[in-house]
Structures are given as C-alpha cells and as structure tokens.
C-alpha cells in the first residue's frame, strides 16, 4: 500500500450564500485548492474525484455535481453520502483508492447549500416514524446525552456553555467562519431555549459552504510540494443508541470505534494528537467527543474544557477554526473543510488560529445521526506531518 | 408522510408487541427483523408484550418545532420492561399532559394510547407518555 498526502486545500467563506448556487460554491473551492498547490497543478493531472454532499438542495444526484463545476469530466467520480460524516467519508474513500493504486491524484470536494431548504430539513426530521422519530429534532438527539451526562457525571450547564465560548472566540479569528462574534457563558445560558438543556448558542448555525482537498500518492506528491501532509490513519463506524448499551446514553460509541481504528492505523494514541477539528454541531457533542476520542476520561469532559486544555493556547487545542458552532455546518463541506484546517495547522499556515505546540499529528472527526437518531455514524481521520 | 409503514407497525404501536432474542436476550422494538442487533446473527425470537409503564433514562424539552406541534414538548428515552422477565426495550417517547419541570431521570411514566395524527383521514395511533395517575 502506498502512502497518500494532502497537497492542496481550498475553501470559501462559509455563510448565508443566497446569491451562490451549489456549483458556484464548488467551483470557487476547487479553484482555491488548485491555487494552493505549492508548485502548481494542472486540472488534467487529477485522475479521480469524490463528491461529498447530502444534496439538501436537490442540485446534484451523482458525480456530476463535481464534474460540472470543476470541468473534471472523463474520470471516475463517486458521490459519497454518509450523514454528517459525508465530507470525512469522501476524504477517507479517496485516500483508500489512491493508497490502493487506482489513482495518483484525486480531488475531494464537499459542498452543501443548507439555506435553500432549511425548513424542509427540519420538518422531515420531525415528522416521520411513529416511535423512533416523531417530533424529534436534531437538538433532541444530542440534548438527550446532555441531560444524562449532567445527571451521571455532575457536568454543569456552565461547562457545556464553555465549548460555545471557546469556539466563538476561535471563530472570531478565523476568516472562513460564518459567525465572527464572541460571547461569554452568561450569553450562552441566557440565549433562547431551543431544546432543554440546549439553547441557541449551543447550536451550530444553518450555513452554506464548500471545500476542496487535493491528495496525491507518495509516487507523485513531490511534484507538487515539499511540504505534503500525510494521511496517517482513518476509521469509520456505525452504532445505535437503541442497542441498549448504557454507555450510548452518555456518549457516541461509533466515535470511539472509529478513533481506535484510526489510531491503530496511524500507530499512535490519543495522547499523540496535537490539534483536532471535531464535530461540535452542539456544544455537548464536542464535550462528549473529548471523552469518546480518549482525550480525557469518561465523565471528565466538562472539567477538560473548563480548565482550558482545549483552548487555542492549551495543551490539546480543539476546533481552532471555531468549529461548526462558529464556522457553520454545510453537511458535505464540513468534513472536507476540517481536513483542510488540519492540513493548514500541520503546515503552520493557520494564521491567527495557528496552534503554538508545533503540531505533528492532527485529528479530524465527524459524527452523523440517522435513522431518527437510533443509528449514528462516525468518521475519524488522522493527518501527520511526517510520513 | 409514508402510509404503508404506519400500517406495518401497528402491532408495535398499538399493542406494544416486541420480540426477544432467544440467544442474547436483546429486545427488538419497534423493529421486528430476523437479525439481532446485538448478536448480529439470524436468531430465534419470542414475541413479548411490554409493560405500559417505563423508566426515564434521559429526556429533553423541545421548544422549537414545526407549527404542527405544541411546545414545550418533552421527549424522553425510556426503558420499557417486558410483562414477564427479561431485558427492557429502549425507546423514544413523546410526553403529553406533563409539565416539563416534573420530568426527571429515573422516574416512571405510563404509556397512553393516543391518536397521534391522521394521514388522508386515516388515524395513526401510538403511545405517548405521561406521569402515572395520582402523581399529577
Ligand atoms: Zn441476540
């Protein structure tokens, strides 16, 4: 098996992009990724593509959603959809194909328009199967773990709010983030109630966005850059709250499973991760994810964030980009953007949000909810500065 | 809205009929597959009835929902024991006639058969939860 490196990354500013179509956003992210390749790249050197999108806007049912805006015709393209782990799953699939030798240079493109049909999305989630889902919204799926985490471990409302404070602080320094404001714990707990115990500032915004990543095999990576960032390990798993394991009431076991796969493949442990971009669709999701990824012990997530360990200048910076809470969560683009952010961090190019610990290993994580929350999917990718 | 699924799921929704795996004891509800979610094998199943009283394992109170719903709307994940011995089924359930402040983890709640909504005039029945009589 060959080693695979990220050699280029492009994004657009996330936000309410009413004036842009899915294709507009995809095209811009692609052009930015081409521009980012150190020694340049010709579009015809790309020999495979993976498109991550949930197609919320009904704009792209196949690989054509990648081919049309980028001009990448006559090559194999697969569309990947895997709930909120769509973007990271697309990256994982592309890496595996290049590793196996079926392509040398591949494009991973994640794109989502959330704003054209936000009402439809919420209504669909709320009105479906009688027992499992009727009237159950996204914040409920996650809030359920918050209530239980507080009950079982004494996690406080204020500790959960700290995640939002940290990520908005980071997001205010990150140029691509949807929201650029800062807030304090008081603002979070005073914000409007969405689904107890989660309030407005505990929830990520509805955001459009696109991101593109270019990867290359070890055989050709040198043609493009002296500073490639290597795909060191990846994991993917699914699990269900309704399998009856009590641990699923306070965690997302799919994350632990995916992380262990990724750590094993990279031959490292959670203690080796220097920077992470994780799925903070809600504050509680990030807090629990510290535990699921092995960054701290089960039940200690509240203390972990309160003590500042995960802050930009902490020992284990998490979501220097501002995370989904500040940056937004355009489903297909989210994971690809996170890969790009880790790539920038490991190259030391993350500007105002560059972590200061000379990062060697970075981790990217998504968790997705499906089947009316009874099933969840998680994808974890580890990138490394050294091959 | 999908109509056939509501018809297929009537035994679960209207009679709390579940299935217990003979190999590992896992209770499948509301699903009724041939493969067990826990053993991951095709196994023998026994039909079992669930009690109409469950225990709240966690909950939320939904305040922002589409217009069809009255808010605040409490929602819980509950363990519903079998009428006989064995593991409970873990389910989601909406609450009705219950003050959000009255819900806590560990409390019991009773399942109450209700018409949840109708599809083209056909009523769909299932259970909602509420505090046991006498505690309200
Ligand atoms: Zn079984």
Short mmCIF file of C-alpha atoms and ligand atoms in Angstrom, two decimals:
data_model
loop_
_atom_site.label_atom_id
_atom_site.label_comp_id
_atom_site.label_asym_id
_atom_site.label_seq_id
_atom_site.Cartn_x
_atom_site.Cartn_y
_atom_site.Cartn_z
CA UNK A 1 0.00 0.00 0.00
CA UNK A 2 1.22 3.47 -0.87
CA UNK A 3 1.32 6.47 1.41
CA UNK A 4 -1.01 9.31 0.49
CA UNK A 5 -0.58 13.03 1.12
CA UNK A 6 -2.71 16.14 1.08
CA UNK A 7 -1.04 18.56 -1.37
CA UNK A 8 -3.65 21.29 -1.68
CA UNK A 9 -6.67 22.70 0.12
CA UNK A 10 -9.25 25.30 -0.82
CA UNK A 11 -12.30 26.73 0.87
CA UNK A 12 -14.78 29.50 0.51
CA UNK A 13 -16.07 31.69 3.31
CA UNK A 14 -18.98 29.88 4.93
CA UNK A 15 -22.20 31.78 5.41
CA UNK A 16 -25.65 32.58 4.10
CA UNK A 17 -24.76 32.44 0.45
CA UNK A 18 -28.15 33.08 -1.15
CA UNK A 19 -26.54 34.55 -4.22
CA UNK A 20 -24.45 31.46 -4.92
CA UNK A 21 -25.55 28.12 -6.32
CA UNK A 22 -24.05 24.78 -5.31
CA UNK A 23 -21.99 24.87 -8.50
CA UNK A 24 -20.75 28.40 -7.79
CA UNK A 25 -19.53 27.35 -4.37
CA UNK A 26 -17.95 24.11 -5.62
CA UNK A 27 -16.16 25.91 -8.43
CA UNK A 28 -14.71 28.53 -6.10
CA UNK A 29 -13.46 25.95 -3.60
CA UNK A 30 -11.89 23.93 -6.42
CA UNK A 31 -10.10 26.94 -7.88
CA UNK A 32 -8.79 27.87 -4.43
CA UNK A 33 -7.47 24.33 -3.97
CA UNK A 34 -5.68 24.41 -7.33
CA UNK A 35 -4.12 27.75 -6.38
CA UNK A 36 -2.98 26.34 -3.07
CA UNK A 37 -0.73 23.62 -4.56
CA UNK A 38 2.84 24.83 -3.94
CA UNK A 39 4.34 24.03 -7.34
CA UNK A 40 1.05 24.33 -9.18
CA UNK A 41 -1.14 21.68 -10.71
CA UNK A 42 -2.92 21.34 -13.99
CA UNK A 43 -6.56 20.25 -13.70
CA UNK A 44 -5.89 17.40 -16.13
CA UNK A 45 -3.47 15.82 -13.68
CA UNK A 46 -6.42 14.89 -11.45
CA UNK A 47 -7.43 11.33 -12.20
CA UNK A 48 -10.33 10.65 -9.85
CA UNK A 49 -12.88 12.58 -7.83
CA UNK A 50 -15.04 12.11 -4.75
CA UNK A 51 -18.01 14.36 -4.12
CA UNK A 52 -19.36 14.69 -0.59
CA UNK A 53 -22.84 16.15 -0.47
CA UNK A 54 -26.16 15.41 1.17
CA UNK A 55 -27.87 17.15 -1.67
CA UNK A 56 -30.10 19.16 0.59
CA UNK A 57 -30.92 21.49 -2.26
CA UNK A 58 -31.58 18.73 -4.78
CA UNK A 59 -28.86 20.05 -7.02
CA UNK A 60 -26.53 17.11 -7.52
CA UNK A 61 -27.55 13.48 -7.65
CA UNK A 62 -24.35 11.94 -8.95
CA UNK A 63 -20.69 12.63 -9.55
CA UNK A 64 -21.86 15.29 -11.99
CA UNK A 65 -22.08 17.66 -9.05
CA UNK A 66 -18.30 17.53 -9.05
CA UNK A 67 -17.70 17.24 -12.80
CA UNK A 68 -19.79 20.19 -13.91
CA UNK A 69 -18.44 22.95 -11.67
CA UNK A 70 -14.82 21.76 -11.91
CA UNK A 71 -14.67 20.56 -15.52
CA UNK A 72 -13.45 17.18 -14.32
CA UNK A 73 -15.07 15.02 -16.98
CA UNK A 74 -13.90 11.64 -18.29
CA UNK A 75 -12.53 10.45 -14.95
CA UNK A 76 -14.14 8.22 -12.29
CA UNK A 77 -16.17 10.22 -9.80
CA UNK A 78 -18.17 8.85 -6.90
CA UNK A 79 -20.70 10.72 -4.85
CA UNK A 80 -20.46 9.92 -1.15
CA UNK A 81 -23.21 10.47 1.39
CA UNK A 82 -22.83 9.41 4.99
CA UNK A 83 -24.97 11.69 7.13
CA UNK A 84 -22.92 14.44 8.78
CA UNK A 85 -19.77 12.38 8.20
CA UNK A 86 -20.23 12.83 4.44
CA UNK A 87 -17.16 15.02 3.86
CA UNK A 88 -14.80 12.99 6.01
CA UNK A 89 -16.07 9.77 4.46
CA UNK A 90 -15.40 11.17 0.99
CA UNK A 91 -11.84 12.01 2.03
CA UNK A 92 -11.39 8.56 3.52
CA UNK A 93 -12.66 6.87 0.35
CA UNK A 94 -10.35 8.94 -1.85
CA UNK A 95 -7.32 8.17 0.32
CA UNK A 96 -8.08 4.45 0.22
CA UNK A 97 -8.34 4.46 -3.56
CA UNK A 98 -5.06 6.33 -4.02
CA UNK A 99 -3.43 4.10 -1.43
CA UNK A 100 -4.59 1.04 -3.36
CA UNK A 101 -3.21 2.40 -6.62
CA UNK A 102 -6.37 3.14 -8.55
CA UNK A 103 -5.49 6.84 -8.85
CA UNK A 104 -2.43 9.02 -8.31
CA UNK A 105 -4.01 12.41 -7.80
CA UNK A 106 -7.55 12.75 -6.53
CA UNK A 107 -9.93 15.58 -5.79
CA UNK A 108 -12.24 15.54 -2.77
CA UNK A 109 -14.98 18.11 -2.99
CA UNK A 110 -17.53 18.79 -0.28
CA UNK A 111 -20.39 21.18 -0.87
CA UNK A 112 -23.77 21.95 0.66
CA UNK A 113 -26.49 24.53 0.34
CA UNK A 114 -28.41 24.44 3.59
CA UNK A 115 -30.29 27.67 3.19
CA UNK A 116 -32.47 26.84 0.22
CA UNK A 117 -34.46 24.29 2.20
CA UNK A 118 -33.79 24.54 5.91
CA UNK A 119 -37.48 24.31 6.73
CA UNK A 120 -37.82 21.11 4.76
CA UNK A 121 -34.89 19.53 6.53
CA UNK A 122 -36.26 20.26 9.98
CA UNK A 123 -39.77 19.17 9.07
CA UNK A 124 -38.54 15.89 7.59
CA UNK A 125 -36.59 15.08 10.70
CA UNK A 126 -39.54 15.87 12.92
CA UNK A 127 -42.36 14.13 11.10
CA UNK A 128 -41.61 10.55 10.28
CA UNK A 129 -41.77 7.22 12.04
CA UNK A 130 -44.11 7.00 14.97
CA UNK A 131 -41.95 5.67 17.75
CA UNK A 132 -38.45 6.47 16.78
CA UNK A 133 -38.72 9.89 15.48
CA UNK A 134 -42.00 11.70 15.50
CA UNK A 135 -41.41 15.16 16.76
CA UNK A 136 -37.76 14.53 17.44
CA UNK A 137 -35.38 17.18 16.19
CA UNK A 138 -31.59 17.28 15.88
CA UNK A 139 -31.05 19.17 19.16
CA UNK A 140 -33.14 16.48 20.90
CA UNK A 141 -30.89 13.68 19.71
CA UNK A 142 -27.89 15.41 21.22
CA UNK A 143 -29.62 17.08 24.15
CA UNK A 144 -30.64 13.65 25.40
CA UNK A 145 -26.96 12.92 26.06
CA UNK A 146 -26.51 16.30 27.72
CA UNK A 147 -29.25 15.69 30.27
CA UNK A 148 -27.86 12.27 31.06
CA UNK A 149 -24.23 13.48 31.19
CA UNK A 150 -25.18 16.15 33.71
CA UNK A 151 -27.12 13.60 35.75
CA UNK A 152 -24.43 10.93 35.72
CA UNK A 153 -21.21 12.94 35.98
CA UNK A 154 -22.29 16.22 37.51
CA UNK A 155 -21.35 18.11 34.36
CA UNK A 156 -22.65 21.66 34.74
CA UNK A 157 -24.61 23.82 32.35
CA UNK A 158 -21.77 26.33 32.52
CA UNK A 159 -19.16 23.75 31.50
CA UNK A 160 -21.23 22.85 28.45
CA UNK A 161 -21.51 26.56 27.61
CA UNK A 162 -17.71 26.90 27.78
CA UNK A 163 -17.48 24.97 24.50
CA UNK A 164 -19.50 27.68 22.76
CA UNK A 165 -17.46 30.47 24.33
CA UNK A 166 -14.17 28.88 23.21
CA UNK A 167 -15.33 28.12 19.68
CA UNK A 168 -16.79 31.56 19.08
CA UNK A 169 -13.59 33.10 20.40
CA UNK A 170 -11.62 31.00 17.88
CA UNK A 171 -14.12 31.60 15.09
CA UNK A 172 -13.83 35.36 15.52
CA UNK A 173 -10.19 34.99 14.41
CA UNK A 174 -10.86 32.59 11.54
CA UNK A 175 -11.58 34.24 8.20
CA UNK A 176 -13.82 31.49 6.76
CA UNK A 177 -16.16 31.26 9.78
CA UNK A 178 -19.84 32.12 9.35
CA UNK A 179 -20.10 33.81 12.75
CA UNK A 180 -17.41 36.20 13.87
CA UNK A 181 -18.77 37.27 17.25
CA UNK A 182 -17.57 36.37 20.71
CA UNK A 183 -19.73 35.53 23.71
CA UNK A 184 -19.41 34.59 27.37
CA UNK A 185 -21.00 31.87 29.46
CA UNK A 186 -23.75 34.24 30.56
CA UNK A 187 -24.67 34.97 26.92
CA UNK A 188 -24.93 31.26 26.18
CA UNK A 189 -27.14 30.35 29.13
CA UNK A 190 -29.31 33.45 28.56
CA UNK A 191 -29.83 32.74 24.86
CA UNK A 192 -33.27 31.47 23.75
CA UNK A 193 -34.24 27.95 24.73
CA UNK A 194 -34.19 25.54 21.79
CA UNK A 195 -34.40 22.09 23.36
CA UNK A 196 -33.66 21.93 27.07
CA UNK A 197 -30.84 21.72 28.09
CA UNK A 198 -29.56 23.24 24.83
CA UNK A 199 -30.02 26.90 23.94
CA UNK A 200 -29.47 28.92 20.81
CA UNK A 201 -25.74 29.46 21.37
CA UNK A 202 -25.30 25.74 21.93
CA UNK A 203 -26.34 25.06 18.34
CA UNK A 204 -24.43 25.48 15.09
CA UNK A 205 -25.96 27.83 12.54
CA UNK A 206 -27.53 26.91 9.21
CA UNK A 207 -24.73 27.63 6.76
CA UNK A 208 -23.79 27.17 3.11
CA UNK A 209 -20.26 26.25 2.14
CA UNK A 210 -17.77 24.30 0.06
CA UNK A 211 -14.28 22.94 0.47
CA UNK A 212 -11.89 21.04 -1.78
CA UNK A 213 -8.86 18.91 -0.98
CA UNK A 214 -6.31 17.52 -3.42
CA UNK A 215 -4.44 14.36 -2.47
CA UNK A 216 -1.56 12.54 -4.16
CA UNK A 217 0.27 9.25 -3.83
CA UNK A 218 3.82 9.09 -2.50
CA UNK A 219 4.95 8.42 -6.08
CA UNK A 220 3.96 11.88 -7.30
CA UNK A 221 3.47 14.08 -4.21
CA UNK A 222 6.98 15.54 -4.58
CA UNK A 223 5.97 17.01 -7.93
CA UNK A 224 3.54 19.28 -6.14
CA UNK A 225 5.05 20.27 -2.83
CA UNK A 226 7.99 19.93 -0.45
CA UNK A 227 5.60 20.07 2.46
CA UNK A 228 2.98 17.33 1.99
CA UNK A 229 0.77 16.34 4.92
CA UNK A 230 0.28 12.61 5.16
CA UNK A 231 -2.92 10.66 5.71
CA UNK A 232 -1.81 8.53 8.65
CA UNK A 233 -4.97 6.73 9.70
CA UNK A 234 -8.70 6.58 9.28
CA UNK A 235 -11.65 4.94 10.95
CA UNK A 236 -15.35 4.65 10.23
CA UNK A 237 -18.08 3.04 12.30
CA UNK A 238 -21.79 2.99 13.00
CA UNK A 239 -23.71 2.31 16.16
CA UNK A 240 -27.18 2.72 17.63
CA UNK A 241 -28.48 4.12 20.88
CA UNK A 242 -31.27 1.56 20.75
CA UNK A 243 -28.94 -1.43 21.01
CA UNK A 244 -29.42 -0.89 24.72
CA UNK A 245 -25.85 -0.21 25.85
CA UNK A 246 -25.98 2.29 28.70
CA UNK A 247 -22.71 3.86 27.57
CA UNK A 248 -24.55 5.12 24.49
CA UNK A 249 -26.73 7.30 26.73
CA UNK A 250 -23.72 9.47 27.58
CA UNK A 251 -21.54 9.00 24.53
CA UNK A 252 -21.27 8.17 20.90
CA UNK A 253 -19.70 4.74 20.73
CA UNK A 254 -19.22 4.97 16.97
CA UNK A 255 -16.69 7.73 17.63
CA UNK A 256 -14.66 5.57 19.98
CA UNK A 257 -14.74 2.74 17.47
CA UNK A 258 -13.71 4.96 14.55
CA UNK A 259 -10.99 6.66 16.61
CA UNK A 260 -9.50 3.36 17.70
CA UNK A 261 -9.35 2.20 14.09
CA UNK A 262 -7.65 5.46 13.09
CA UNK A 263 -5.16 5.40 15.99
CA UNK A 264 -4.25 1.77 15.21
CA UNK A 265 -3.70 2.54 11.55
CA UNK A 266 -1.55 5.58 12.40
CA UNK A 267 0.22 3.62 15.13
CA UNK A 268 -0.40 6.33 17.72
CA UNK A 269 -2.67 7.00 20.67
CA UNK A 270 -4.94 9.90 21.63
CA UNK A 271 -2.06 11.43 23.62
CA UNK A 272 -0.15 11.97 20.36
CA UNK A 273 -2.79 14.23 18.81
CA UNK A 274 -1.61 17.86 18.89
CA UNK A 275 -4.62 19.56 17.33
CA UNK A 276 -8.14 18.43 16.45
CA UNK A 277 -11.11 19.61 14.44
CA UNK A 278 -14.13 17.78 15.85
CA UNK A 279 -17.86 17.70 15.29
CA UNK A 280 -19.48 20.33 17.51
CA UNK A 281 -22.92 20.54 15.93
CA UNK A 282 -23.96 21.22 19.52
CA UNK A 283 -21.80 22.17 22.49
CA UNK A 284 -22.49 18.89 24.25
CA UNK A 285 -21.31 16.96 21.19
CA UNK A 286 -17.82 18.42 21.47
CA UNK A 287 -17.68 17.94 25.23
CA UNK A 288 -18.59 14.26 24.89
CA UNK A 289 -16.24 13.87 21.93
CA UNK A 290 -13.21 14.72 24.14
CA UNK A 291 -14.13 11.58 26.04
CA UNK A 292 -15.05 9.44 23.04
CA UNK A 293 -11.71 10.23 21.35
CA UNK A 294 -9.77 9.39 24.52
CA UNK A 295 -8.51 12.94 25.09
CA UNK A 296 -9.79 12.68 28.68
CA UNK A 297 -11.50 10.09 30.87
CA UNK A 298 -15.22 9.35 30.57
CA UNK A 299 -17.17 11.91 32.55
CA UNK A 300 -14.34 14.46 32.67
CA UNK A 301 -15.21 16.41 29.53
CA UNK A 302 -16.72 19.28 31.50
CA UNK A 303 -13.60 19.75 33.57
CA UNK A 304 -11.43 19.33 30.46
CA UNK A 305 -12.95 22.34 28.70
CA UNK A 306 -13.34 24.41 31.88
CA UNK A 307 -9.61 24.11 32.61
CA UNK A 308 -8.72 25.47 29.18
CA UNK A 309 -6.86 22.39 27.95
CA UNK A 310 -8.69 22.59 24.63
CA UNK A 311 -8.19 26.33 24.09
CA UNK A 312 -6.08 27.70 21.27
CA UNK A 313 -3.12 28.04 23.65
CA UNK A 314 -3.91 24.88 25.63
CA UNK A 315 -2.18 21.53 25.55
CA UNK A 316 -4.81 19.95 23.33
CA UNK A 317 -6.35 22.63 21.12
CA UNK A 318 -9.72 21.56 19.73
CA UNK A 319 -11.53 23.41 16.94
CA UNK A 320 -9.12 26.30 16.40
CA UNK A 321 -11.27 27.21 13.37
CA UNK A 322 -14.24 27.89 15.61
CA UNK A 323 -15.77 24.53 14.83
CA UNK A 324 -19.24 24.03 13.49
CA UNK A 325 -20.60 26.36 16.18
CA UNK A 326 -18.89 29.40 14.69
CA UNK A 327 -17.93 28.24 11.23
CA UNK A 328 -21.25 26.59 10.37
CA UNK A 329 -22.14 23.11 9.21
CA UNK A 330 -22.78 22.73 5.49
CA UNK A 331 -23.01 18.95 5.76
CA UNK A 332 -20.98 17.72 2.77
CA UNK A 333 -18.42 20.50 3.12
CA UNK A 334 -17.88 20.21 6.85
CA UNK A 335 -15.51 17.24 6.95
CA UNK A 336 -13.52 18.39 3.93
CA UNK A 337 -13.08 21.82 5.50
CA UNK A 338 -11.88 20.19 8.72
CA UNK A 339 -9.28 18.21 6.76
CA UNK A 340 -8.13 21.47 5.18
CA UNK A 341 -7.88 23.14 8.57
CA UNK A 342 -5.75 20.33 9.98
CA UNK A 343 -3.58 20.47 6.85
CA UNK A 344 -3.03 24.19 7.42
CA UNK A 345 -2.29 23.65 11.10
CA UNK A 346 0.31 20.96 10.41
CA UNK A 347 1.97 23.16 7.80
CA UNK A 348 2.00 26.08 10.23
CA UNK A 349 -0.16 28.16 7.91
CA UNK A 350 -3.25 28.69 10.03
CA UNK A 351 -2.61 32.38 10.67
CA UNK A 352 -4.39 33.89 13.66
CA UNK A 353 -5.64 30.48 14.81
CA UNK A 354 -2.32 28.66 14.41
CA UNK A 355 -1.75 26.47 17.46
CA UNK A 356 1.58 27.00 19.13
CA UNK A 357 2.59 23.46 20.01
CA UNK A 358 4.39 22.66 16.75
CA UNK A 359 1.76 20.06 15.82
CA UNK A 360 2.89 16.74 14.36
CA UNK A 361 -0.43 14.89 14.38
CA UNK A 362 -3.87 16.34 13.75
CA UNK A 363 -7.25 14.67 14.01
CA UNK A 364 -10.47 15.33 12.14
CA UNK A 365 -13.80 13.95 13.36
CA UNK A 366 -17.45 13.89 12.33
CA UNK A 367 -20.45 12.25 13.91
CA UNK A 368 -23.67 11.80 12.00
CA UNK A 369 -27.11 10.92 13.16
CA UNK A 370 -29.53 8.90 11.11
CA UNK A 371 -32.48 6.55 11.37
CA UNK A 372 -34.21 9.05 13.57
CA UNK A 373 -31.24 9.09 15.90
CA UNK A 374 -31.22 5.41 16.65
CA UNK A 375 -28.16 4.93 14.47
CA UNK A 376 -25.10 7.10 14.39
CA UNK A 377 -22.09 7.16 12.14
CA UNK A 378 -18.62 8.44 12.92
CA UNK A 379 -15.57 9.03 10.77
CA UNK A 380 -12.12 9.94 12.11
CA UNK A 381 -9.08 10.84 10.02
CA UNK A 382 -5.57 11.41 11.36
CA UNK A 383 -3.08 13.52 9.42
CA UNK A 384 0.65 13.58 10.08
CA UNK A 385 3.46 15.96 9.24
CA UNK A 386 5.95 13.10 8.91
CA UNK A 387 5.37 10.26 6.54
CA UNK B 1 -45.67 11.02 5.04
CA UNK B 2 -45.40 7.31 4.32
CA UNK B 3 -48.58 5.30 4.75
CA UNK B 4 -47.59 1.61 4.50
CA UNK B 5 -45.03 1.80 7.34
CA UNK B 6 -47.68 3.03 9.74
CA UNK B 7 -49.86 0.07 8.79
CA UNK B 8 -46.99 -2.42 9.14
CA UNK B 9 -46.01 -1.06 12.54
CA UNK B 10 -49.47 -1.33 14.11
CA UNK B 11 -48.65 -4.30 16.39
CA UNK B 12 -45.79 -2.32 17.90
CA UNK B 13 -47.57 0.98 18.10
CA UNK B 14 -50.95 -0.21 19.29
CA UNK B 15 -50.17 -3.31 21.35
CA UNK B 16 -46.56 -2.77 22.50
CA UNK B 17 -45.59 -6.05 20.95
CA UNK B 18 -41.84 -6.64 20.98
CA UNK B 19 -39.55 -9.55 20.18
CA UNK B 20 -36.89 -11.03 22.45
CA UNK B 21 -33.76 -12.71 21.08
CA UNK B 22 -33.52 -16.29 22.40
CA UNK B 23 -29.74 -16.19 22.11
CA UNK B 24 -28.79 -12.98 23.91
CA UNK B 25 -31.99 -11.57 25.39
CA UNK B 26 -31.97 -8.37 23.34
CA UNK B 27 -35.43 -6.90 22.92
CA UNK B 28 -36.16 -5.62 19.45
CA UNK B 29 -38.71 -2.82 19.46
CA UNK B 30 -40.22 -1.31 17.47
CA UNK B 31 -38.26 -3.19 14.83
CA UNK B 32 -39.01 -6.83 14.10
CA UNK B 33 -36.17 -8.09 11.97
CA UNK B 34 -34.75 -11.57 11.61
CA UNK B 35 -31.23 -10.45 12.54
CA UNK B 36 -30.48 -9.44 16.13
CA UNK B 37 -28.88 -6.02 16.58
CA UNK B 38 -26.70 -7.41 19.37
CA UNK B 39 -25.74 -10.99 18.34
CA UNK B 40 -25.67 -9.90 14.72
CA UNK B 41 -26.97 -13.35 13.79
CA UNK B 42 -30.23 -14.62 12.43
CA UNK B 43 -31.79 -15.93 15.63
CA UNK B 44 -34.99 -17.29 17.15
CA UNK B 45 -37.34 -14.69 18.56
CA UNK B 46 -40.12 -14.87 21.11
CA UNK B 47 -42.97 -12.41 20.97
CA UNK B 48 -43.21 -10.50 24.22
CA UNK B 49 -45.53 -7.78 25.49
CA UNK B 50 -44.10 -4.67 27.05
CA UNK B 51 -45.47 -3.15 30.23
CA UNK B 52 -47.29 0.13 29.83
CA UNK B 53 -45.01 1.74 32.41
CA UNK B 54 -41.40 2.65 31.65
CA UNK B 55 -38.46 4.36 33.33
CA UNK B 56 -36.98 7.60 32.02
CA UNK B 57 -33.28 7.25 31.22
CA UNK B 58 -32.83 10.71 29.75
CA UNK B 59 -35.02 13.48 28.40
CA UNK B 60 -35.16 16.85 26.71
CA UNK B 61 -37.81 19.54 26.40
CA UNK B 62 -38.33 20.75 22.85
CA UNK B 63 -39.23 24.37 22.50
CA UNK B 64 -38.74 24.96 18.80
CA UNK B 65 -40.69 22.67 16.49
CA UNK B 66 -42.74 22.94 13.30
CA UNK B 67 -46.17 24.51 13.77
CA UNK B 68 -47.88 21.11 13.94
CA UNK B 69 -46.50 20.60 17.43
CA UNK B 70 -47.47 22.18 20.70
CA UNK B 71 -44.47 23.34 22.69
CA UNK B 72 -42.85 22.95 25.14
CA UNK B 73 -42.86 19.27 24.19
CA UNK B 74 -40.96 16.88 26.48
CA UNK B 75 -39.35 13.86 24.89
CA UNK B 76 -37.60 11.02 26.71
CA UNK B 77 -35.68 7.85 26.10
CA UNK B 78 -37.23 5.20 28.30
CA UNK B 79 -36.72 1.59 29.24
CA UNK B 80 -39.98 -0.32 28.99
CA UNK B 81 -39.88 -3.65 30.84
CA UNK B 82 -41.45 -6.80 29.49
CA UNK B 83 -44.62 -8.08 31.11
CA UNK B 84 -42.57 -11.11 32.16
CA UNK B 85 -38.84 -11.38 32.98
CA UNK B 86 -36.06 -10.22 30.69
CA UNK B 87 -34.46 -7.06 29.44
CA UNK B 88 -36.49 -3.93 28.80
CA UNK B 89 -36.85 -2.30 25.40
CA UNK B 90 -35.23 1.11 24.98
CA UNK B 91 -37.48 3.56 23.16
CA UNK B 92 -38.07 7.21 22.44
CA UNK B 93 -41.35 8.65 23.57
CA UNK B 94 -43.16 11.96 23.45
CA UNK B 95 -44.86 13.17 26.61
CA UNK B 96 -48.32 14.61 26.97
CA UNK B 97 -50.16 16.41 29.78
CA UNK B 98 -46.86 16.72 31.64
CA UNK B 99 -45.13 19.81 32.99
CA UNK B 100 -41.53 19.86 31.78
CA UNK B 101 -40.35 20.58 35.33
CA UNK B 102 -41.94 17.35 36.55
CA UNK B 103 -39.74 15.11 34.41
CA UNK B 104 -36.57 13.66 35.85
CA UNK B 105 -34.21 10.82 35.11
CA UNK B 106 -35.23 7.66 36.94
CA UNK B 107 -38.93 8.44 37.22
CA UNK B 108 -41.59 6.12 35.86
CA UNK B 109 -44.03 7.17 33.17
CA UNK B 110 -47.13 5.50 31.78
CA UNK B 111 -47.75 4.82 28.12
CA UNK B 112 -51.11 6.03 26.93
CA UNK B 113 -52.62 5.10 23.58
CA UNK B 114 -53.43 8.19 21.55
CA UNK B 115 -54.28 9.17 18.05
CA UNK B 116 -51.06 10.87 17.06
CA UNK B 117 -52.10 12.27 13.70
CA UNK B 118 -54.01 11.25 10.62
CA UNK B 119 -52.92 10.61 7.07
CA UNK B 120 -55.56 11.43 4.47
CA UNK B 121 -58.20 10.94 7.13
CA UNK B 122 -56.80 7.63 8.43
CA UNK B 123 -55.87 7.89 12.10
CA UNK B 124 -52.43 6.73 13.25
CA UNK B 125 -52.40 5.57 16.87
CA UNK B 126 -49.46 5.12 19.16
CA UNK B 127 -48.38 5.70 22.72
CA UNK B 128 -47.45 8.91 24.42
CA UNK B 129 -46.11 9.04 27.93
CA UNK B 130 -47.36 10.85 31.00
CA UNK B 131 -46.84 10.86 34.73
CA UNK B 132 -48.62 7.96 36.46
CA UNK B 133 -52.11 8.76 37.70
CA UNK B 134 -52.00 10.09 41.24
CA UNK B 135 -48.68 11.80 40.71
CA UNK B 136 -50.14 14.51 38.55
ZN1 LIG C 1 -29.37 -11.59 20.09
#
